[in-house]
Short mmCIF file of C-alpha atoms in Angstrom, two decimals:
data_model
loop_
_atom_site.label_atom_id
_atom_site.label_comp_id
_atom_site.label_asym_id
_atom_site.label_seq_id
_atom_site.Cartn_x
_atom_site.Cartn_y
_atom_site.Cartn_z
CA MET A 8 42.46 -39.85 -58.23
CA LYS A 9 40.48 -37.30 -56.18
CA GLY A 10 41.89 -38.82 -52.99
CA GLU A 11 45.38 -38.55 -54.44
CA LEU A 12 44.77 -34.88 -55.27
CA ILE A 13 43.57 -34.16 -51.72
CA LYS A 14 46.68 -35.88 -50.31
CA MET A 15 48.91 -33.80 -52.60
CA ILE A 16 47.21 -30.55 -51.56
CA ILE A 17 47.88 -31.38 -47.90
CA LYS A 18 51.39 -32.79 -48.47
CA GLU A 19 52.44 -29.71 -50.49
CA GLU A 20 51.14 -27.55 -47.60
CA CYS A 21 48.72 -25.68 -49.84
CA ILE A 22 46.61 -24.72 -46.82
CA LYS A 23 48.17 -21.96 -44.77
CA PHE A 24 46.82 -20.60 -41.50
CA GLY A 25 47.06 -17.01 -40.27
CA HIS A 26 45.45 -13.74 -41.37
CA PHE A 27 44.86 -13.29 -45.10
CA ILE A 28 43.02 -10.89 -47.40
CA LEU A 29 41.59 -12.80 -50.36
CA THR A 30 41.13 -11.61 -53.96
CA SER A 31 37.45 -11.18 -53.14
CA GLY A 32 38.42 -8.68 -50.41
CA LYS A 33 37.25 -11.05 -47.68
CA GLU A 34 39.42 -11.69 -44.64
CA SER A 35 40.21 -15.29 -43.79
CA ASN A 36 42.09 -17.28 -41.15
CA TYR A 37 43.31 -19.69 -43.84
CA TYR A 38 44.61 -19.45 -47.39
CA ILE A 39 44.57 -22.03 -50.16
CA ASP A 40 47.88 -21.60 -52.00
CA ILE A 41 47.05 -23.74 -55.01
CA LYS A 42 49.86 -22.17 -57.03
CA LYS A 43 52.23 -24.36 -55.05
CA LEU A 44 50.35 -27.35 -56.42
CA ILE A 45 49.85 -26.21 -60.01
CA THR A 46 53.58 -25.85 -60.55
CA ASN A 47 53.88 -29.60 -59.95
CA PRO A 48 53.57 -31.58 -63.24
CA LYS A 49 52.18 -34.68 -61.49
CA ALA A 50 49.45 -32.62 -59.81
CA LEU A 51 48.60 -30.87 -63.09
CA LYS A 52 48.20 -34.24 -64.81
CA ILE A 53 45.84 -35.43 -62.08
CA ILE A 54 43.83 -32.18 -62.19
CA ALA A 55 43.56 -32.29 -66.00
CA ARG A 56 42.52 -35.94 -65.97
CA LEU A 57 39.91 -35.37 -63.24
CA ILE A 58 38.39 -32.42 -65.14
CA ALA A 59 38.41 -34.24 -68.48
CA GLU A 60 36.79 -37.35 -66.98
CA LYS A 61 34.15 -35.38 -65.04
CA ALA A 62 33.28 -33.25 -68.10
CA LYS A 63 32.89 -36.43 -70.17
CA GLU A 64 30.80 -38.07 -67.44
CA LEU A 65 28.54 -34.97 -67.36
CA GLY A 66 28.22 -35.00 -71.14
CA LEU A 67 29.62 -31.48 -71.50
CA GLN A 68 30.35 -30.63 -75.13
CA TYR A 69 33.13 -28.08 -75.67
CA GLU A 70 35.65 -27.13 -78.34
CA LYS A 71 37.95 -24.90 -76.30
CA ILE A 72 39.34 -24.53 -72.80
CA ALA A 73 39.77 -21.16 -71.10
CA GLY A 74 41.37 -19.95 -67.92
CA PRO A 75 41.70 -16.50 -66.41
CA GLU A 76 45.24 -15.31 -65.75
CA LEU A 77 47.29 -16.22 -63.69
CA GLY A 78 46.42 -19.22 -61.52
CA ALA A 79 44.17 -20.96 -64.02
CA VAL A 80 46.61 -20.80 -66.94
CA PRO A 81 48.66 -23.91 -65.98
CA ILE A 82 45.40 -25.80 -65.32
CA ALA A 83 43.88 -24.76 -68.66
CA THR A 84 47.15 -25.62 -70.43
CA ALA A 85 47.30 -29.08 -68.83
CA LEU A 86 43.66 -29.71 -69.77
CA ALA A 87 44.28 -28.52 -73.34
CA LEU A 88 47.15 -31.02 -73.58
CA GLU A 89 45.03 -33.79 -72.01
CA THR A 90 42.06 -33.21 -74.35
CA GLU A 91 43.95 -31.83 -77.38
CA LYS A 92 41.56 -28.87 -77.47
CA PRO A 93 42.65 -25.28 -78.10
CA LEU A 94 43.48 -22.98 -75.20
CA LEU A 95 42.15 -19.50 -74.44
CA ILE A 96 43.70 -17.25 -71.81
CA VAL A 97 41.49 -14.50 -70.43
CA ARG A 98 43.41 -11.45 -69.26
CA LYS A 99 42.24 -9.47 -66.24
CA LYS A 100 42.09 -6.40 -68.45
CA LYS A 101 42.70 -5.56 -72.10
CA LYS A 102 46.27 -5.16 -73.20
CA GLU A 103 47.19 -1.51 -73.47
CA HIS A 104 49.61 -2.19 -76.30
CA GLY A 105 49.83 -4.30 -79.45
CA THR A 106 46.46 -5.74 -80.42
CA GLY A 107 44.74 -4.66 -77.20
CA LYS A 108 43.18 -8.12 -76.83
CA GLN A 109 41.72 -9.41 -73.61
CA ILE A 110 41.64 -13.03 -74.80
CA GLU A 111 44.73 -14.83 -76.06
CA GLY A 112 43.84 -17.56 -78.52
CA GLU A 113 41.14 -17.58 -81.15
CA VAL A 114 37.54 -17.32 -79.99
CA LYS A 115 34.75 -17.41 -82.56
CA PRO A 116 31.04 -16.71 -82.08
CA GLY A 117 29.33 -19.90 -80.94
CA ASP A 118 32.46 -21.56 -79.54
CA LYS A 119 31.58 -23.83 -76.64
CA VAL A 120 34.13 -23.24 -73.89
CA LEU A 121 34.99 -25.06 -70.69
CA LEU A 122 36.28 -22.50 -68.17
CA VAL A 123 38.70 -23.53 -65.41
CA GLU A 124 39.89 -21.80 -62.23
CA ASP A 125 42.30 -22.63 -59.40
CA VAL A 126 40.33 -21.49 -56.32
CA THR A 127 36.91 -19.89 -55.88
CA THR A 128 35.63 -17.93 -52.90
CA THR A 129 32.79 -15.76 -54.19
CA GLY A 130 33.33 -16.61 -57.86
CA GLY A 131 34.01 -13.01 -58.92
CA SER A 132 37.22 -13.65 -60.91
CA VAL A 133 35.85 -16.58 -62.88
CA LEU A 134 32.56 -14.73 -63.53
CA ARG A 135 34.52 -11.78 -64.98
CA ALA A 136 36.29 -14.22 -67.31
CA ALA A 137 32.95 -15.82 -68.29
CA LYS A 138 31.57 -12.35 -69.09
CA VAL A 139 34.57 -11.54 -71.34
CA LEU A 140 34.15 -14.86 -73.15
CA LYS A 141 30.42 -14.24 -73.62
CA GLU A 142 31.07 -10.70 -74.91
CA ASN A 143 33.35 -12.28 -77.52
CA GLY A 144 30.63 -14.70 -78.67
CA ALA A 145 31.62 -17.82 -76.73
CA GLU A 146 29.26 -19.99 -74.73
CA VAL A 147 30.62 -21.17 -71.37
CA VAL A 148 29.27 -24.71 -70.92
CA GLY A 149 30.69 -25.26 -67.45
CA ILE A 150 33.17 -23.95 -64.90
CA PHE A 151 35.60 -26.27 -63.14
CA VAL A 152 37.62 -25.27 -60.09
CA VAL A 153 40.31 -27.20 -58.25
CA VAL A 154 39.21 -25.98 -54.79
CA ASP A 155 35.98 -24.23 -53.84
CA ARG A 156 36.22 -22.46 -50.47
CA GLU A 157 32.43 -22.91 -50.03
CA GLU A 158 31.88 -19.19 -49.43
CA GLY A 159 29.27 -18.33 -52.05
CA ALA A 160 30.91 -19.09 -55.40
CA MET A 161 28.52 -21.95 -56.19
CA GLU A 162 25.47 -19.76 -55.56
CA ASN A 163 26.86 -16.64 -57.30
CA ILE A 164 27.92 -18.59 -60.37
CA SER A 165 24.56 -20.36 -60.48
CA LYS A 166 22.73 -16.99 -60.30
CA GLU A 167 24.57 -15.94 -63.47
CA GLY A 168 23.36 -19.06 -65.27
CA TYR A 169 26.53 -21.15 -65.07
CA LYS A 170 27.30 -24.41 -63.29
CA LEU A 171 30.35 -24.76 -61.03
CA TYR A 172 32.04 -28.15 -60.73
CA PRO A 173 34.61 -28.23 -57.89
CA LEU A 174 37.14 -31.07 -57.86
CA VAL A 175 37.53 -30.55 -54.11
CA VAL A 176 35.65 -28.44 -51.56
CA VAL A 177 37.50 -26.93 -48.63
CA SER A 178 35.54 -28.93 -46.04
CA GLU A 179 37.03 -32.12 -47.59
CA LEU A 180 40.52 -30.66 -47.17
CA PHE A 181 39.95 -29.74 -43.53
CA LYS A 182 38.55 -33.22 -42.85
CA ALA A 183 41.50 -34.93 -44.57
CA ALA A 184 43.96 -32.71 -42.68
CA GLY A 185 42.18 -33.39 -39.38
CA VAL A 186 41.67 -29.67 -38.79
CA SER A 187 38.56 -27.83 -37.61
CA ARG A 188 37.38 -25.06 -39.92
CA ASP A 189 36.60 -22.70 -37.04
#
């Protein structure tokens, strides 16, 4: 299934070349547009199945699935459907109206949560979401990402006491596409 996912990423032209500014603020000569992929139901099924199987293989115990808005929400939703576990959506910032919540869905102290993300560069976005979950009493048992750009996320996430599990690393995509990373 991983091979199929890599083929889909390349076929859907999720790697774009040019000049890009990433969420992390870094400049890059390529961009991983995973949103193109995560709007495809077949791809979402594969992603959800790969995460569920890997989490089971690793023996990760969790009751809930969380994803930071926006890119991780379809992934978290697909995984919630695959595993029949409740979904949490972590907002970038607290709502300024209504209940003022930063997490949609019910999180209780002690909840074991599997956090998912679409792409990681430095890991900043997913670490902010992990912090919000922790502040609300949840325990993040693992972080899964569809594509890790291999630019520090693994190390930064590890430094904060979490483990990152990428389905695909960018060097695998470049190899499969027959493109040099430089």
